[in-house]
Amino acid sequence: MRLILMGPPGAGKGTQARYVAARFGVPAISTGDIFRVNVSQGTELGVEAKRYMDAGEYVPDEITNKMVRNRIDEPDAAPGFLLDGYPRTLAQVEELDGMIKFTGHALDAVVVLTVDRDELVQRLLQRAKTEGRADDTEEVIRRRQEVYAEQTAPLLDVYAERGKLVEVDGMGEVGQVTSRVFAALEAASGATAG
Ligand code: ADP
């Protein structure tokens, strides 16, 4: 199973990624989490990435692509993976296409979580209180939303044209959203098989 989980900042990708990945027995690979681990450990990658993350900007494709390539090459990702937070640019889409093609597999589906704008802001401000992420300030949140709209939202059209996009309502309780994701993926794979 090779899945991508998409959605704007605050849509609940990280939360859902864990459940969905567990269900399919594949690792959840979150680029945001990998960057944050590197930042906290003060690695070279972390020092470089932090400059962009703190400003709400994307880390350059070259750095991000290389990091994902290395992660996907690890043995636990051989049976498949769920990507959370990647790809986010058209260049990353192309890079990922190459990575998957190289292994002789195909992308199964791209799940996008849709959430109202007001709810997104509320969730991020709440997370700012509980997790204290450096990029969860009001100003940086606004910038992250702009960058998502400019650079990442267009990817939805790309995957829709390929017939891979699965839209899921991300409003409501975590468990409800998880059930919707499972149901939508089942329906999508049934549609492909039949
Ligand atoms: P969010 O909840 O805002 O979607 P993430 O935790 O997924 O945030 O990512 C945090 C930050 O890490 C992003 O704002 C960006 O700077 C960097 N990042 C994560 N994934 C990517 C990517 N695919 N390309 C470039 N930068 C990325």
CSV table of C-alpha atoms and ligand atoms in Angstrom, one decimal:
chain,number,residue,atom,x,y,z
A,1,MET,CA,0.0,0.0,0.0
A,2,ARG,CA,1.4,3.4,-1.0
A,3,LEU,CA,-0.6,6.3,0.2
A,4,ILE,CA,-0.3,10.0,0.5
A,5,LEU,CA,-2.2,12.0,3.1
A,6,MET,CA,-2.8,15.6,2.2
A,7,GLY,CA,-4.6,18.6,3.7
A,8,PRO,CA,-3.9,22.2,4.9
A,9,PRO,CA,-2.0,22.8,8.2
A,10,GLY,CA,-4.3,21.8,11.0
A,11,ALA,CA,-6.3,19.3,9.0
A,12,GLY,CA,-5.3,16.4,11.2
A,13,LYS,CA,-2.9,14.6,8.9
A,14,GLY,CA,-0.4,13.5,11.6
A,15,THR,CA,-3.2,12.2,13.9
A,16,GLN,CA,-4.9,10.2,11.1
A,17,ALA,CA,-1.6,9.1,9.6
A,18,ARG,CA,-0.9,6.9,12.6
A,19,TYR,CA,-4.2,5.1,12.5
A,20,VAL,CA,-4.3,4.6,8.7
A,21,ALA,CA,-0.7,3.4,8.6
A,22,ALA,CA,-1.3,0.9,11.4
A,23,ARG,CA,-4.3,-0.4,9.6
A,24,PHE,CA,-2.3,-1.2,6.5
A,25,GLY,CA,0.8,-2.3,8.3
A,26,VAL,CA,3.0,0.4,6.7
A,27,PRO,CA,5.1,3.1,8.3
A,28,ALA,CA,3.7,6.6,8.5
A,29,ILE,CA,6.4,8.9,7.2
A,30,SER,CA,6.0,12.5,8.2
A,31,THR,CA,8.4,15.0,6.8
A,32,GLY,CA,7.5,17.6,9.4
A,33,ASP,CA,8.3,15.1,12.2
A,34,ILE,CA,11.6,14.1,10.6
A,35,PHE,CA,12.6,17.7,10.3
A,36,ARG,CA,11.6,18.4,13.9
A,37,VAL,CA,13.6,15.5,15.2
A,38,ASN,CA,16.6,16.8,13.2
A,39,VAL,CA,16.1,20.3,14.6
A,40,SER,CA,15.9,19.0,18.2
A,41,GLN,CA,19.1,17.0,17.7
A,42,GLY,CA,20.9,19.9,16.1
A,43,THR,CA,21.9,17.9,13.0
A,44,GLU,CA,23.2,19.7,9.9
A,45,LEU,CA,19.8,19.0,8.2
A,46,GLY,CA,18.0,20.3,11.2
A,47,VAL,CA,20.0,23.6,11.3
A,48,GLU,CA,19.3,24.2,7.6
A,49,ALA,CA,15.6,23.2,7.8
A,50,LYS,CA,14.9,25.3,10.9
A,51,ARG,CA,15.5,28.6,9.1
A,52,TYR,CA,12.6,27.8,6.7
A,53,MET,CA,10.2,26.1,9.2
A,54,ASP,CA,10.3,29.0,11.7
A,55,ALA,CA,9.3,31.3,8.9
A,56,GLY,CA,6.5,29.1,7.7
A,57,GLU,CA,8.3,28.5,4.4
A,58,TYR,CA,8.9,25.2,2.7
A,59,VAL,CA,12.3,23.6,3.1
A,60,PRO,CA,13.9,23.6,-0.4
A,61,ASP,CA,12.9,20.6,-2.6
A,62,GLU,CA,16.4,19.3,-3.0
A,63,ILE,CA,16.9,18.9,0.8
A,64,THR,CA,13.4,17.4,1.3
A,65,ASN,CA,13.5,15.0,-1.7
A,66,LYS,CA,16.8,13.6,-0.6
A,67,MET,CA,15.5,13.1,3.0
A,68,VAL,CA,12.4,11.3,1.7
A,69,ARG,CA,14.4,9.2,-0.7
A,70,ASN,CA,16.6,8.0,2.2
A,71,ARG,CA,13.6,7.2,4.4
A,72,ILE,CA,11.7,5.3,1.7
A,73,ASP,CA,14.9,3.2,1.0
A,74,GLU,CA,14.7,1.8,4.5
A,75,PRO,CA,13.6,-1.8,4.8
A,76,ASP,CA,10.4,-1.1,6.7
A,77,ALA,CA,9.1,0.9,3.8
A,78,ALA,CA,9.6,-1.9,1.3
A,79,PRO,CA,6.0,-3.2,1.6
A,80,GLY,CA,4.6,0.3,1.3
A,81,PHE,CA,4.3,3.6,3.2
A,82,LEU,CA,1.9,6.4,4.1
A,83,LEU,CA,3.4,9.9,3.4
A,84,ASP,CA,2.2,12.7,5.6
A,85,GLY,CA,3.4,16.2,4.4
A,86,TYR,CA,5.0,15.0,1.2
A,87,PRO,CA,4.8,15.9,-1.6
A,88,ARG,CA,4.0,19.6,-1.2
A,89,THR,CA,5.3,21.0,-4.5
A,90,LEU,CA,5.0,19.9,-8.1
A,91,ALA,CA,8.7,19.2,-8.2
A,92,GLN,CA,8.2,16.8,-5.2
A,93,VAL,CA,5.4,15.1,-7.1
A,94,GLU,CA,7.7,14.4,-9.9
A,95,GLU,CA,10.5,13.2,-7.6
A,96,LEU,CA,8.1,10.9,-5.8
A,97,ASP,CA,6.8,9.5,-9.1
A,98,GLY,CA,10.4,8.5,-9.9
A,99,MET,CA,11.0,6.9,-6.5
A,100,ILE,CA,7.9,4.8,-6.7
A,101,LYS,CA,8.5,3.8,-10.4
A,102,PHE,CA,12.0,2.8,-9.5
A,103,THR,CA,10.6,0.2,-7.1
A,104,GLY,CA,8.2,-1.2,-9.7
A,105,HIS,CA,5.1,-0.2,-7.7
A,106,ALA,CA,2.3,2.3,-8.1
A,107,LEU,CA,0.7,4.9,-5.9
A,108,ASP,CA,-2.6,3.6,-4.6
A,109,ALA,CA,-4.4,6.7,-3.4
A,110,VAL,CA,-4.1,10.3,-2.2
A,111,VAL,CA,-6.4,11.1,0.7
A,112,VAL,CA,-7.2,14.7,1.3
A,113,LEU,CA,-8.7,15.9,4.5
A,114,THR,CA,-11.1,18.8,4.1
A,115,VAL,CA,-11.7,21.1,7.1
A,116,ASP,CA,-13.3,24.6,7.4
A,117,ARG,CA,-11.0,27.5,7.5
A,118,ASP,CA,-12.2,28.7,11.0
A,119,GLU,CA,-11.8,25.2,12.4
A,120,LEU,CA,-8.2,25.0,11.0
A,121,VAL,CA,-7.2,28.2,12.8
A,122,GLN,CA,-8.8,27.1,16.0
A,123,ARG,CA,-7.0,23.7,16.0
A,124,LEU,CA,-3.7,25.3,15.3
A,125,LEU,CA,-4.0,27.9,18.0
A,126,GLN,CA,-5.1,25.1,20.4
A,127,ARG,CA,-2.0,23.1,19.4
A,128,ALA,CA,0.1,26.1,20.0
A,129,LYS,CA,-1.0,26.0,23.6
A,130,THR,CA,-0.5,22.3,24.2
A,131,GLU,CA,2.5,21.4,22.1
A,132,GLY,CA,4.4,24.7,21.8
A,133,ARG,CA,5.6,24.3,18.3
A,134,ALA,CA,7.8,27.1,17.2
A,135,ASP,CA,5.8,27.6,14.0
A,136,ASP,CA,2.3,27.8,15.6
A,137,THR,CA,2.3,31.5,16.1
A,138,GLU,CA,-0.5,33.5,14.5
A,139,GLU,CA,1.8,35.2,12.0
A,140,VAL,CA,3.6,32.0,10.9
A,141,ILE,CA,0.3,30.0,10.8
A,142,ARG,CA,-1.0,32.6,8.3
A,143,ARG,CA,2.1,32.3,6.2
A,144,ARG,CA,1.9,28.5,6.2
A,145,GLN,CA,-1.7,28.7,5.0
A,146,GLU,CA,-0.7,31.0,2.1
A,147,VAL,CA,2.2,28.7,1.1
A,148,TYR,CA,-0.2,25.7,1.2
A,149,ALA,CA,-2.7,27.5,-1.1
A,150,GLU,CA,0.0,28.7,-3.5
A,151,GLN,CA,2.2,25.6,-3.7
A,152,THR,CA,0.3,22.6,-2.5
A,153,ALA,CA,-3.4,23.0,-3.3
A,154,PRO,CA,-2.6,22.7,-7.0
A,155,LEU,CA,-1.3,19.2,-6.4
A,156,LEU,CA,-4.9,18.1,-5.7
A,157,ASP,CA,-5.8,18.7,-9.3
A,158,VAL,CA,-2.8,16.7,-10.5
A,159,TYR,CA,-3.9,13.7,-8.4
A,160,ALA,CA,-7.6,14.1,-9.3
A,161,GLU,CA,-6.7,14.0,-13.0
A,162,ARG,CA,-4.9,10.8,-12.4
A,163,GLY,CA,-8.0,9.4,-10.6
A,164,LYS,CA,-6.1,9.0,-7.3
A,165,LEU,CA,-7.7,11.6,-5.2
A,166,VAL,CA,-10.0,10.5,-2.4
A,167,GLU,CA,-11.7,13.4,-0.5
A,168,VAL,CA,-12.6,12.9,3.1
A,169,ASP,CA,-14.5,15.2,5.5
A,170,GLY,CA,-12.0,16.0,8.2
A,171,MET,CA,-14.5,17.7,10.5
A,172,GLY,CA,-15.7,16.1,13.7
A,173,GLU,CA,-14.1,13.6,16.1
A,174,VAL,CA,-10.8,11.9,15.4
A,175,GLY,CA,-12.4,8.4,15.4
A,176,GLN,CA,-15.2,9.5,13.0
A,177,VAL,CA,-12.6,10.9,10.6
A,178,THR,CA,-10.6,7.7,10.8
A,179,SER,CA,-13.7,5.6,10.0
A,180,ARG,CA,-14.4,7.8,7.0
A,181,VAL,CA,-10.8,7.5,5.7
A,182,PHE,CA,-11.1,3.6,5.9
A,183,ALA,CA,-14.4,3.6,4.2
A,184,ALA,CA,-13.3,5.9,1.5
A,185,LEU,CA,-10.2,3.9,0.8
A,186,GLU,CA,-12.2,0.7,0.7
A,187,ALA,CA,-14.6,2.2,-1.8
A,188,ALA,CA,-11.8,3.5,-3.9
A,189,SER,CA,-9.9,0.2,-4.0
A,190,GLY,CA,-13.2,-1.6,-4.8
A,191,ALA,CA,-13.8,0.8,-7.6
A,192,THR,CA,-10.3,0.1,-9.0
A,193,ALA,CA,-10.6,-3.6,-8.6
A,194,GLY,CA,-14.1,-3.9,-10.1
B,1,ADP,P1,1.8,21.5,9.0
B,1,ADP,O1,1.1,21.0,10.2
B,1,ADP,O2,1.9,22.9,9.0
B,1,ADP,O3,1.3,20.9,7.8
B,1,ADP,P2,4.3,19.9,9.2
B,1,ADP,O4,4.5,19.4,10.6
B,1,ADP,O5,3.8,18.8,8.3
B,1,ADP,O6,3.3,21.1,9.3
B,1,ADP,O7,5.6,20.5,8.7
B,1,ADP,C1,6.2,21.6,9.3
B,1,ADP,C2,7.2,22.3,8.4
B,1,ADP,O8,8.2,21.4,7.9
B,1,ADP,C3,6.6,23.0,7.2
B,1,ADP,O9,6.0,24.2,7.5
B,1,ADP,C4,7.8,23.1,6.3
B,1,ADP,O10,8.7,24.1,6.7
B,1,ADP,C5,8.5,21.8,6.6
B,1,ADP,N1,8.1,20.7,5.6
B,1,ADP,C6,7.4,19.6,5.9
B,1,ADP,N2,7.2,18.9,4.8
B,1,ADP,C7,7.8,19.6,3.8
B,1,ADP,C8,7.9,19.3,2.4
B,1,ADP,N3,7.3,18.2,1.8
B,1,ADP,N4,8.5,20.2,1.6
B,1,ADP,C9,9.1,21.3,2.2
B,1,ADP,N5,9.0,21.6,3.5
B,1,ADP,C10,8.4,20.7,4.3
